[in-house]
Amino acid sequence: MIKNWQLISLVVVVYLFGLIVLFPAKVAVALAPVPENVEIGRVDGSIWNGSIERVNSQGLSFYNVSWRLNPLALLRLRAQADITIPSHPSNIVQGAAQIQASSDALIVSNANFAADLEDMLVLSPVSSPIPLRGGVSMNIASFELGSPICNALVGQIFAMQVQARFGAQWENLGDYETNLGCSEGRISIEMPDNNLLGLSVNGNVAPTGIDLRIGIAPKEGAPQGIRDLMQWLGQADSQGRRYFNFRL
């Protein structure tokens, strides 16, 4: 009798283990509290290692998004997953990040994403006065969700081999680096002026609004088309820099 109970117990344990390991991802997603403005396409794989054919929110779609859940993190009462957005003709960005969620925090770390500058400008609330192209990469060492948007943030954005079109000709504008942080719950932005345009940006961004102080002083070698635009930005200061505020 004891052996029978041991056998039954073993079968139950194996069954439960298999059920957990092979738990369908589509069932987990169906049970998850997905926001109304988020559309989920076909889901494949298990809860531990799965993929979503398409995720759409407010007109922005990502295809073939995959994840890998770390089971050991559950022992610490938190969920940890590696998220990947692959290269796809319809994906505006591609890259990977690690997400950790617990009862009181949501943390993103080791996030590295790449995109084309032209595609990113489509998402900007203000259109660029001149056509731009180049590459963009964003590296987030750590981000903790807070109010209104962050509790902590350490990251950088790089715009590389940027070009601007004047008439029928593309002119080189060089590379640009922006440091990201968190200040009073808002994303702080700091771009040093060590670039061809002498462009500097300081301020913060949050869902409640954007407040930036922008300075510019094109250096020798900057395209003439950029220099011609300076007259529309007002009088330069004693150091030849022009400043303006951008608020939304």
JSON list of C-alpha atoms in Angstrom, two decimals, residues 131-133 161-174 221-226:
[
{"chain": "A", "resi": 131, "resn": "PRO", "atom": "CA", "xyz": [15.16, 65.83, -43.21]},
{"chain": "A", "resi": 132, "resn": "LEU", "atom": "CA", "xyz": [17.55, 63.80, -41.03]},
{"chain": "A", "resi": 133, "resn": "ARG", "atom": "CA", "xyz": [18.95, 60.29, -41.19]},
{"chain": "A", "resi": 161, "resn": "GLN", "atom": "CA", "xyz": [26.61, 59.37, -38.49]},
{"chain": "A", "resi": 162, "resn": "VAL", "atom": "CA", "xyz": [23.75, 61.85, -38.57]},
{"chain": "A", "resi": 163, "resn": "GLN", "atom": "CA", "xyz": [23.11, 63.57, -41.89]},
{"chain": "A", "resi": 164, "resn": "ALA", "atom": "CA", "xyz": [20.82, 66.44, -42.89]},
{"chain": "A", "resi": 165, "resn": "ARG", "atom": "CA", "xyz": [19.45, 67.10, -46.36]},
{"chain": "A", "resi": 166, "resn": "PHE", "atom": "CA", "xyz": [19.69, 70.58, -47.83]},
{"chain": "A", "resi": 167, "resn": "GLY", "atom": "CA", "xyz": [18.13, 70.66, -51.27]},
{"chain": "A", "resi": 168, "resn": "ALA", "atom": "CA", "xyz": [19.21, 67.46, -53.01]},
{"chain": "A", "resi": 169, "resn": "GLN", "atom": "CA", "xyz": [22.42, 66.99, -51.00]},
{"chain": "A", "resi": 170, "resn": "TRP", "atom": "CA", "xyz": [22.99, 65.16, -47.71]},
{"chain": "A", "resi": 171, "resn": "GLU", "atom": "CA", "xyz": [25.45, 66.87, -45.33]},
{"chain": "A", "resi": 172, "resn": "ASN", "atom": "CA", "xyz": [27.27, 65.21, -42.42]},
{"chain": "A", "resi": 173, "resn": "LEU", "atom": "CA", "xyz": [26.39, 66.39, -38.91]},
{"chain": "A", "resi": 174, "resn": "GLY", "atom": "CA", "xyz": [28.50, 63.88, -36.96]},
{"chain": "A", "resi": 221, "resn": "GLY", "atom": "CA", "xyz": [33.01, 72.41, -40.73]},
{"chain": "A", "resi": 222, "resn": "ALA", "atom": "CA", "xyz": [29.28, 72.53, -40.01]},
{"chain": "A", "resi": 223, "resn": "PRO", "atom": "CA", "xyz": [27.11, 72.64, -43.16]},
{"chain": "A", "resi": 224, "resn": "GLN", "atom": "CA", "xyz": [26.35, 76.09, -44.54]},
{"chain": "A", "resi": 225, "resn": "GLY", "atom": "CA", "xyz": [22.67, 75.19, -44.51]},
{"chain": "A", "resi": 226, "resn": "ILE", "atom": "CA", "xyz": [22.80, 74.97, -40.71]}
]
